[in-house]
CSV table of C-alpha atoms and ligand atoms in Angstrom, one decimal:
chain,number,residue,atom,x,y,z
G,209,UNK,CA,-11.7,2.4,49.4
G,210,UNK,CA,-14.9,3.8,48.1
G,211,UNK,CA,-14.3,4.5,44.2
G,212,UNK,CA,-16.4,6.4,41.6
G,213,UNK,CA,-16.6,5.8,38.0
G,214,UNK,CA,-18.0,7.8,35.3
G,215,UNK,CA,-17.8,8.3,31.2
G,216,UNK,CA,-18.1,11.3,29.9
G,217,UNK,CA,-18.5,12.7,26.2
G,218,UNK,CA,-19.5,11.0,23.4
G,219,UNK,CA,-19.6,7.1,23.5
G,220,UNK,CA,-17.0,4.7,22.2
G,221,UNK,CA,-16.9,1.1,21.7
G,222,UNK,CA,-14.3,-0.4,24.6
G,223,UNK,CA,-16.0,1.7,27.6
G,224,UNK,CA,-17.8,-1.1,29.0
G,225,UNK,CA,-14.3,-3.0,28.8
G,226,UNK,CA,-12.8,-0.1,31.0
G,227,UNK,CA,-15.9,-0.7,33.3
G,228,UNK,CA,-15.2,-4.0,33.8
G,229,UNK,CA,-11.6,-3.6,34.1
G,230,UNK,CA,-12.1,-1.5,36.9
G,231,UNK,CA,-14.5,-3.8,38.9
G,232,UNK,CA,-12.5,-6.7,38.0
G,233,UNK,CA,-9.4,-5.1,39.9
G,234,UNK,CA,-10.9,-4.3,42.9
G,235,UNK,CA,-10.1,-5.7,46.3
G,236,UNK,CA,-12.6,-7.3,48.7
G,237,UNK,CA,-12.2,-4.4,50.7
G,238,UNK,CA,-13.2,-1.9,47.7
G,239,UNK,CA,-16.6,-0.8,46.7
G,240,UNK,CA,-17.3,0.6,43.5
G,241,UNK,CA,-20.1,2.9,42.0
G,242,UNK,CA,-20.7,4.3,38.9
G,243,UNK,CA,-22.1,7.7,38.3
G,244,UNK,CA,-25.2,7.6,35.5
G,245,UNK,CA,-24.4,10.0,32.4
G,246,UNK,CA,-21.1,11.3,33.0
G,247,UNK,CA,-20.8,14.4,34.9
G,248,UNK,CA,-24.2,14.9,35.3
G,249,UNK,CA,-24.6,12.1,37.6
G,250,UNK,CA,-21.4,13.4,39.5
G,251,UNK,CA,-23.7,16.7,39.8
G,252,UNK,CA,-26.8,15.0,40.5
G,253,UNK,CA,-25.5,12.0,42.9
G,254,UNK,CA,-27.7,9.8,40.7
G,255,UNK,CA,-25.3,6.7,40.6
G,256,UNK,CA,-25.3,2.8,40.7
G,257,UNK,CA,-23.4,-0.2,42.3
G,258,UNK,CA,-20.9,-1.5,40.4
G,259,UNK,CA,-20.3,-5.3,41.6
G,260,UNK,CA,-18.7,-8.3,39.6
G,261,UNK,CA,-22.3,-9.3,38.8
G,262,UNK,CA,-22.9,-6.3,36.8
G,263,UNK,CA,-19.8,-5.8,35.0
G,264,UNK,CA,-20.3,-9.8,33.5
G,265,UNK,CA,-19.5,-10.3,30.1
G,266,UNK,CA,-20.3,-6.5,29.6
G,267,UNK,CA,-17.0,-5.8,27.3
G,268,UNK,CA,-18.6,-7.6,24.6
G,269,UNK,CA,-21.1,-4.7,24.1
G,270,UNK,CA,-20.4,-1.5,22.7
G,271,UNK,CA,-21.5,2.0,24.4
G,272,UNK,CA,-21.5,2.3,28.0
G,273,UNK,CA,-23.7,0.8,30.4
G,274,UNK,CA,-23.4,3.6,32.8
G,275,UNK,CA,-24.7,6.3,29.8
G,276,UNK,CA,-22.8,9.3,29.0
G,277,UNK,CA,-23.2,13.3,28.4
G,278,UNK,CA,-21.5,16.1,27.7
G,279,UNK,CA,-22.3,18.0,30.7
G,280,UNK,CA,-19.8,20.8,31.7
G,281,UNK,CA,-19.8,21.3,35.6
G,282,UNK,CA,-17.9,24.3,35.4
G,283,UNK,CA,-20.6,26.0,33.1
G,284,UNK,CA,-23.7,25.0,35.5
G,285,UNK,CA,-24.1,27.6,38.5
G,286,UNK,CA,-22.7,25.7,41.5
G,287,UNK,CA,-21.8,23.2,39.8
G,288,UNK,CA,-18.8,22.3,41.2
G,289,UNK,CA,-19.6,23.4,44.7
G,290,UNK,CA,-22.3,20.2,43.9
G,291,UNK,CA,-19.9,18.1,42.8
G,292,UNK,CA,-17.2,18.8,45.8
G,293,UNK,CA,-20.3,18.3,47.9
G,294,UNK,CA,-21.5,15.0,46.7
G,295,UNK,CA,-18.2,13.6,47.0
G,296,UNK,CA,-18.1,14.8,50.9
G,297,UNK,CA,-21.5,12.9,51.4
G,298,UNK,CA,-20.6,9.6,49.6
G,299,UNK,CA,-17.6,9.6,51.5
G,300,UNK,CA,-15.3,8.3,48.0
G,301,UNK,CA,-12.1,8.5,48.3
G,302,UNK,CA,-11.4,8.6,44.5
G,303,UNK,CA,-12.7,8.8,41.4
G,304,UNK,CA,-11.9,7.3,37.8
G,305,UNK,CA,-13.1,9.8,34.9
G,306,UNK,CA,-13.3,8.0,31.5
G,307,UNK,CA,-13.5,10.5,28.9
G,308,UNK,CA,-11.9,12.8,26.0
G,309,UNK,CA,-10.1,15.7,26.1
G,310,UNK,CA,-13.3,17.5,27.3
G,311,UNK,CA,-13.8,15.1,30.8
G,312,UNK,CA,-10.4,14.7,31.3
G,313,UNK,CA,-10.3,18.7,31.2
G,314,UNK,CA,-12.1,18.7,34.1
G,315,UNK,CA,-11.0,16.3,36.0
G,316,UNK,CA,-8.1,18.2,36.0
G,317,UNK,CA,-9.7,21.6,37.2
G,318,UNK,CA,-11.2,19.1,40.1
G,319,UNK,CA,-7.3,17.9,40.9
G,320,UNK,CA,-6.4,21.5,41.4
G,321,UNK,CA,-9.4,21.6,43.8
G,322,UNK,CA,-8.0,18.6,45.8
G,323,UNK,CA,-10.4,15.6,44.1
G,324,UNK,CA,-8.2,12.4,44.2
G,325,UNK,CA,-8.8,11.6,40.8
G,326,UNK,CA,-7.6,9.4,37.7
G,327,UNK,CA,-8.2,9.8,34.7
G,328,UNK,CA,-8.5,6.9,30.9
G,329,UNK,CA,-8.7,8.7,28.0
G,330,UNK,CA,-11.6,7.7,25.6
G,331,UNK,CA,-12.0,9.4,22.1
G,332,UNK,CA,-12.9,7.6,19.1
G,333,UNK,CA,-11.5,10.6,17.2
G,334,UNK,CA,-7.8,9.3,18.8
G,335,UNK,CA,-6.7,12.7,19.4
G,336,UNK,CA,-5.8,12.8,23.5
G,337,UNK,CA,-2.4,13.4,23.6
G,338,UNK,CA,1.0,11.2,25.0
G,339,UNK,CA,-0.8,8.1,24.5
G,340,UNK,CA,-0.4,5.9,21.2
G,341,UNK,CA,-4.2,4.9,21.2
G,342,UNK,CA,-7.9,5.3,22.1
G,343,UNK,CA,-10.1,2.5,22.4
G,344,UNK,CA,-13.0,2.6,20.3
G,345,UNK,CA,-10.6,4.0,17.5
G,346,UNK,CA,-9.3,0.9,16.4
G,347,UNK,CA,-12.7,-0.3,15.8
G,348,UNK,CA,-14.3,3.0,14.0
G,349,UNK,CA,-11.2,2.8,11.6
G,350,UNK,CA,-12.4,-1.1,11.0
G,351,UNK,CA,-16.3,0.1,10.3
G,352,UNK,CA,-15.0,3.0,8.2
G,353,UNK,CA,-13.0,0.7,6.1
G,354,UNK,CA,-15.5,-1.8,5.7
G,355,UNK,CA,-18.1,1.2,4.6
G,356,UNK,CA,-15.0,2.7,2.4
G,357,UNK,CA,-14.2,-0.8,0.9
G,358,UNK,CA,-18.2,-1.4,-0.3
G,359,UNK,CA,-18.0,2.1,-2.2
G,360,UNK,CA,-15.8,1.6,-4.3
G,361,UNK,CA,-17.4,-1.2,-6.2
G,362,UNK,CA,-20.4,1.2,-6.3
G,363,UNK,CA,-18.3,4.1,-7.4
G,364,UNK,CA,-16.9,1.8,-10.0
G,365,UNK,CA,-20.5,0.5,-11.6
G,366,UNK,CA,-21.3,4.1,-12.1
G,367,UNK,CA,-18.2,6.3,-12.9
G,368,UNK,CA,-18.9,8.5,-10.0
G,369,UNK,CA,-17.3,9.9,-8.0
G,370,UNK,CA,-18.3,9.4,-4.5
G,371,UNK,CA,-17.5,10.7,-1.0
G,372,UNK,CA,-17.9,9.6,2.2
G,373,UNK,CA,-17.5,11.6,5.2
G,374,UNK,CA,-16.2,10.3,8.5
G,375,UNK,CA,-15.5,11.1,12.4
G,376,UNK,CA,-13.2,13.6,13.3
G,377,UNK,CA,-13.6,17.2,14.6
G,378,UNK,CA,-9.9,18.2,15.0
G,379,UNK,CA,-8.0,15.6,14.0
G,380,UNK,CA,-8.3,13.4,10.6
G,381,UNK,CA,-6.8,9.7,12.3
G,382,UNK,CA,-10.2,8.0,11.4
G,383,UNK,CA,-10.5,9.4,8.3
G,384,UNK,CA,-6.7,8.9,7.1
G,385,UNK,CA,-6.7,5.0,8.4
G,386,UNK,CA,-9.9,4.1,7.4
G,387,UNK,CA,-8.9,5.6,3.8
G,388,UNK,CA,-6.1,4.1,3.6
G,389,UNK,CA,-7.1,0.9,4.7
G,390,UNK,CA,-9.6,1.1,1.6
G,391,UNK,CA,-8.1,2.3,-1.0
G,392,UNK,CA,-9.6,6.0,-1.3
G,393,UNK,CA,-8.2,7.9,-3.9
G,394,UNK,CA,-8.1,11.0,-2.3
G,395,UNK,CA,-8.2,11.7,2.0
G,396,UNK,CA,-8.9,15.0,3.3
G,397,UNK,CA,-8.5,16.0,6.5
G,398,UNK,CA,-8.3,19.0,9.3
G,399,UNK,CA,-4.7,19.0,9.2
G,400,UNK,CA,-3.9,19.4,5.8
G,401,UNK,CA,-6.6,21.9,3.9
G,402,UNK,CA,-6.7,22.5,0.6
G,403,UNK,CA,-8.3,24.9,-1.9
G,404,UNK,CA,-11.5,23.3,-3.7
G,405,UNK,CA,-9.2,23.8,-6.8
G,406,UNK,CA,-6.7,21.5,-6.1
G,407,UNK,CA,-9.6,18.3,-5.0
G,408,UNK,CA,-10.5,19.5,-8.8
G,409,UNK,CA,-7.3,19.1,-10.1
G,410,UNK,CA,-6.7,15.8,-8.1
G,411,UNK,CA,-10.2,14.0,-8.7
G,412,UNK,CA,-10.2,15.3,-13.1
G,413,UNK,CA,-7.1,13.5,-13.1
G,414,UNK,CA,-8.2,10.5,-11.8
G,415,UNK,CA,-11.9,10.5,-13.0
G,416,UNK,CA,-9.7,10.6,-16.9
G,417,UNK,CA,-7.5,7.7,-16.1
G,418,UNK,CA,-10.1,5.3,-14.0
G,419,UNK,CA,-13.7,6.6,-14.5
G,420,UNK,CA,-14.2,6.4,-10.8
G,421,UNK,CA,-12.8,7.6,-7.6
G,422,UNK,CA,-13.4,7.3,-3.5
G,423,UNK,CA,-12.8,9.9,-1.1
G,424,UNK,CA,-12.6,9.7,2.1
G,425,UNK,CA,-13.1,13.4,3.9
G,426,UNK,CA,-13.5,14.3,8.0
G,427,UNK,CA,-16.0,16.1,9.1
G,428,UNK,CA,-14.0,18.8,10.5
G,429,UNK,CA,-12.0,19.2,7.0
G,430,UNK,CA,-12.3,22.8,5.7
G,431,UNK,CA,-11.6,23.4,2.3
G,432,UNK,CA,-8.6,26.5,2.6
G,433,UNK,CA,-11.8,28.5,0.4
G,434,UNK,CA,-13.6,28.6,3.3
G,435,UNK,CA,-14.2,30.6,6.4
G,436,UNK,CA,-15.2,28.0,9.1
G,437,UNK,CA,-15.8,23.8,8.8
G,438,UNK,CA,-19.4,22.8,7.8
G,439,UNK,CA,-22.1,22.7,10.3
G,440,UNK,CA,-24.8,23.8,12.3
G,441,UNK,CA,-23.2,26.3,14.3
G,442,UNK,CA,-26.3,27.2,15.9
G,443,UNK,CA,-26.0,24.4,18.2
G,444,UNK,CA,-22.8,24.3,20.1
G,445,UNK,CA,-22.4,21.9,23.1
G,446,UNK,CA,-21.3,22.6,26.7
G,447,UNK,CA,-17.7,22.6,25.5
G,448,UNK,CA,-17.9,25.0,22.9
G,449,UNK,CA,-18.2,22.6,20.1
G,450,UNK,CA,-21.0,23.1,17.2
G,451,UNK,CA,-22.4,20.3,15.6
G,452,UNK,CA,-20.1,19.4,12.9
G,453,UNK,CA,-21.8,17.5,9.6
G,454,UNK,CA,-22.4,18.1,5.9
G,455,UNK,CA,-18.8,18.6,4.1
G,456,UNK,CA,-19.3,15.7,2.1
G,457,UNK,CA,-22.1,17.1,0.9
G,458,UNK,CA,-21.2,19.7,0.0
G,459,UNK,CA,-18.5,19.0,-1.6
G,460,UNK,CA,-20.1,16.7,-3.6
G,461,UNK,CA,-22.1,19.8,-5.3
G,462,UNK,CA,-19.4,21.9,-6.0
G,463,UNK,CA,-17.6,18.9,-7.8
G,464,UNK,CA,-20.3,17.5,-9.7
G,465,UNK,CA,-21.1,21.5,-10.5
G,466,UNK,CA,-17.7,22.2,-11.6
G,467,UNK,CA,-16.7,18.9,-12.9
G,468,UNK,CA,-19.4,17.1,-14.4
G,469,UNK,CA,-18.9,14.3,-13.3
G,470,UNK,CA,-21.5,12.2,-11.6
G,471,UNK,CA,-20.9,12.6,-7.9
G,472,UNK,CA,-22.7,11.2,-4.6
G,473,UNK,CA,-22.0,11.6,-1.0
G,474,UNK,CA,-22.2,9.4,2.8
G,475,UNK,CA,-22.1,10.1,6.0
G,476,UNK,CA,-20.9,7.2,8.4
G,477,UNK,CA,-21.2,9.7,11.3
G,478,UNK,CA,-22.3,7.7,14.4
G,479,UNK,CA,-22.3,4.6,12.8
G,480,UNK,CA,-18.7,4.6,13.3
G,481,UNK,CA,-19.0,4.6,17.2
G,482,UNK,CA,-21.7,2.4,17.2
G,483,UNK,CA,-22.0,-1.5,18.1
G,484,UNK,CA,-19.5,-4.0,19.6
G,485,UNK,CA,-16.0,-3.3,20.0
G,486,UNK,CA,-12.7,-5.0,17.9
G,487,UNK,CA,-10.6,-7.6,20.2
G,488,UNK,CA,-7.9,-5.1,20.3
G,489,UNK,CA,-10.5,-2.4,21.7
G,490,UNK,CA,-11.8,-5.1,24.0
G,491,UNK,CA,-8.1,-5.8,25.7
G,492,UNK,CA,-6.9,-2.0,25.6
G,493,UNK,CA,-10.0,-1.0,27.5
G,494,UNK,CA,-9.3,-4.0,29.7
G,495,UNK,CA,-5.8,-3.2,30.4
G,496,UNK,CA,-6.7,0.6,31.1
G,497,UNK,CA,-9.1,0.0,33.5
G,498,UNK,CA,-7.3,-2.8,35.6
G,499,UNK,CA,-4.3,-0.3,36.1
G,500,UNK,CA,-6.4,2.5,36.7
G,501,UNK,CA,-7.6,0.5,39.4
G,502,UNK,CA,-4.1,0.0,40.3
G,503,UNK,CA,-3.5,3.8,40.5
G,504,UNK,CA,-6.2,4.3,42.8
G,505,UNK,CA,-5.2,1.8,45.0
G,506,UNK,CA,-1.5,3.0,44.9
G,507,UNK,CA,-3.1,6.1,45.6
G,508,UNK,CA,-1.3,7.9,42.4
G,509,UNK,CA,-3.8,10.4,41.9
G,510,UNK,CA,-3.7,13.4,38.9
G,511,UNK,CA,-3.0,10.8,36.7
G,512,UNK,CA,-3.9,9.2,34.3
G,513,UNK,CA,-3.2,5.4,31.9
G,514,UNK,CA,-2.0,5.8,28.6
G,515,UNK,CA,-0.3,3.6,25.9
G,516,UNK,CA,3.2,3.7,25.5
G,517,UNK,CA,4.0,1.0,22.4
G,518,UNK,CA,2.5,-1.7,23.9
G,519,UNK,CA,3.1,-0.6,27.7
G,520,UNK,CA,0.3,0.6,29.7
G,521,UNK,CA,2.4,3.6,31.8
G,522,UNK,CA,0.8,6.1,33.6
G,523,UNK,CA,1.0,10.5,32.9
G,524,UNK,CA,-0.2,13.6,34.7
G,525,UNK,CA,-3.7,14.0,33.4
G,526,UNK,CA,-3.1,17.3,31.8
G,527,UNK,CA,-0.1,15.9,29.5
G,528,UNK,CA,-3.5,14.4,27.7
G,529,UNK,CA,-5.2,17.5,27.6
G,530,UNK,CA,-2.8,20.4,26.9
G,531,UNK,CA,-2.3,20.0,23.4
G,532,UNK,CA,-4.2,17.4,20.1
G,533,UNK,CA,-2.3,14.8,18.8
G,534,UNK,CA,-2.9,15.7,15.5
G,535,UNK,CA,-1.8,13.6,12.1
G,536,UNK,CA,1.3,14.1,11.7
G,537,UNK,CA,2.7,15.6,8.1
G,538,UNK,CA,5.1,12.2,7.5
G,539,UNK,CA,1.9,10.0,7.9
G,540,UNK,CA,-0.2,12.3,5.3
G,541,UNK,CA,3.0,12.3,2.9
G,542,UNK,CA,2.7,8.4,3.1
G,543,UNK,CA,-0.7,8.3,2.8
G,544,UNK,CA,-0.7,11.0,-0.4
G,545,UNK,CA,1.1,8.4,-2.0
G,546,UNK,CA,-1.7,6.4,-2.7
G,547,UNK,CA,-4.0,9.4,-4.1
G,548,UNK,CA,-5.3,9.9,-7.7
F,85,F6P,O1,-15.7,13.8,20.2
F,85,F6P,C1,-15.8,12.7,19.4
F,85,F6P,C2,-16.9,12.9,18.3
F,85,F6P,O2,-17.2,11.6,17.9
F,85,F6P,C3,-16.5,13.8,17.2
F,85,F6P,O3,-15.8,13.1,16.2
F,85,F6P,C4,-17.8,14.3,16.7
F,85,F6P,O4,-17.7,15.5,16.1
F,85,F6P,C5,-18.6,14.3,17.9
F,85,F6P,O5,-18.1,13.4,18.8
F,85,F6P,C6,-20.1,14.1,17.8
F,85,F6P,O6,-20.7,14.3,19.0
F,85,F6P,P1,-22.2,14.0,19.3
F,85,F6P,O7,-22.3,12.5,19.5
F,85,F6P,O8,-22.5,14.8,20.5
F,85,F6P,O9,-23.0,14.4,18.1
């Protein structure tokens, strides 16, 4: 069989793990390529051969060797006449999409239109649906911990109060683990808003019984006073999606404004998808890329790998797509209990 890979959407550690995976399961009889940039090298038939050569020792490296973009065939004129095209020419009979919701969005439009696809979901952020994790997550929750951990002894020095912003357009898993991890006295995330009041309420209290506090807040939190999440909303990606950023920031000025207290603010931002992955992102992206290979070869298109505790099963891609797995309001109770 002739096989196709590509990643698609914003990088994670673990992707090169999937890469290799893949190569690593293939039969002599197999040849592999990999598209350059995600989609856009699906559109452009600008692609690479993938042999056991190149995929050596690559899981060790974060990123993804085959480069990624968020390029949105269906909103580029003939786009997916292009893409249909190319696949005629290179005569592949299937193709393995690595990607977030985004990707795997549409590599499902491409199923309806009779591509023999499967699909691995990436996102840092750890919000595709039916499966218990994304690789690259476990290692931003690590570097967000770490960066979370080295605050507070700042924090404390001072008597500020300090906040660090993390990951996480519509789903706060980053920001919740890597807070809890470290100790942060406060978590706010998309799922549960509050008013600007009640972070008041929560951080006067604590700033009067410990002189210092940590909070750990997602970029896509909006505070329940406010119309829309923070961000430049003058650049919005092919997806729809602005640029999310600055709620730390500003958060930080209304508290320090309203409270007095000394208050400073970080963003980890890409930092936290950055560099070389954790051993458990390693062997997830390992294990989803050897039975992807296995789907293909089954010839169990539409599908795609996902973790079931720790089984790797297999899904219709759009059971990853359809809906967020969003934080769920047990988790945040727990997690509540270590505020203030
Ligand atoms: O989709 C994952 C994600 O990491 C989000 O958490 C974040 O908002 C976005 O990507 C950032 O994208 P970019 O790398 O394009 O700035």
């Amino acid at each position: 069989m002739k096989i196709a890979i590509l990643t698609g959407g914003g990088d994670c550690p673990g992707l090169n793990a999937v890469i290799r995976g893949i190569v690593k399961a293939k039969r002599n009889e197999d040849e592999v390529i990999g598209f350059k940039r995600g989609w856009e090298g699906a559109l452009n038939n600008d692609y690479v051969s993938l042999t056991e050569d190149d995929v050596e020792g690559i899981h060790l490296l974060g990123g993804t060797i085959l480069g990624t973009s968020r390029t949105n065939p269906f909103s580029i004129k003939d786009g997916e006449k292009r893409i249909l095209e190319n696949f005629e020419k290179d005569k592949l009979d299937a193709l393995i999409a690595i990607g977030g919701d985004d990707t795997l969005s549409v590599a499902t439009k491409f199923c309806g239109l009779g591509l023999k696809i499967v699909g691995v979901p990436k996102t840092i952020d750890n919000d595709v649906s039916n499966t218990d994790y994304t690789f690259g997550f476990h290692t931003a929750v690590n570097v967000g911990a770490d960066a979370i951990d080295r605050l507070q002894s700042t924090a404390k020095s001072h008597g500020r109060i300090m906040l660090v912003e993390l990951m996480g357009r519509d789903a706060g898993w980053i920001t919740l683990e890597a807070g809890l991890a470290a100790g942060a006295h406060l978590i706010l995330i998309p799922e549960f808003p509050r008013t600007i009041d009640e972070i008041i309420e929560i951080l006067v209290k604590r700033m009067k019984a410990k002189g210092y506090a940590v909070v750990a807040v997602a970029e896509g939190f909006k505070p329940t006073d406010l119309e829309s999440a923070i961000g430049d909303k003058s650049t919005i990606d092919p997806f729809g999606h602005i640029k999310l950023g600055g709620i730390a920031h500003y958060l930080s000025e209304v508290i320090e404004e309203r409270t007095g207290y000394e208050t400073r603010s970080v963003v980890l931002g890409h930092l936290l998808r950055g560099g070389t992955p954790t051993a458990f992102d390693r062997i997830l992206g390992t294990r989803y890329g050897v039975e992807a290979m296995k789907l293909v070869q089954k010839e169990d298109f539409g599908r795609m790998v996902a973790l079931s505790g720790n089984n790797i099963i297999s899904i219709p891609i759009e059971y990853g797509v359809t809906t967020k797995k969003l934080v769920p309001f047990e988790y945040y109770k727990l997690a509540e209990m270590f505020f203030g």
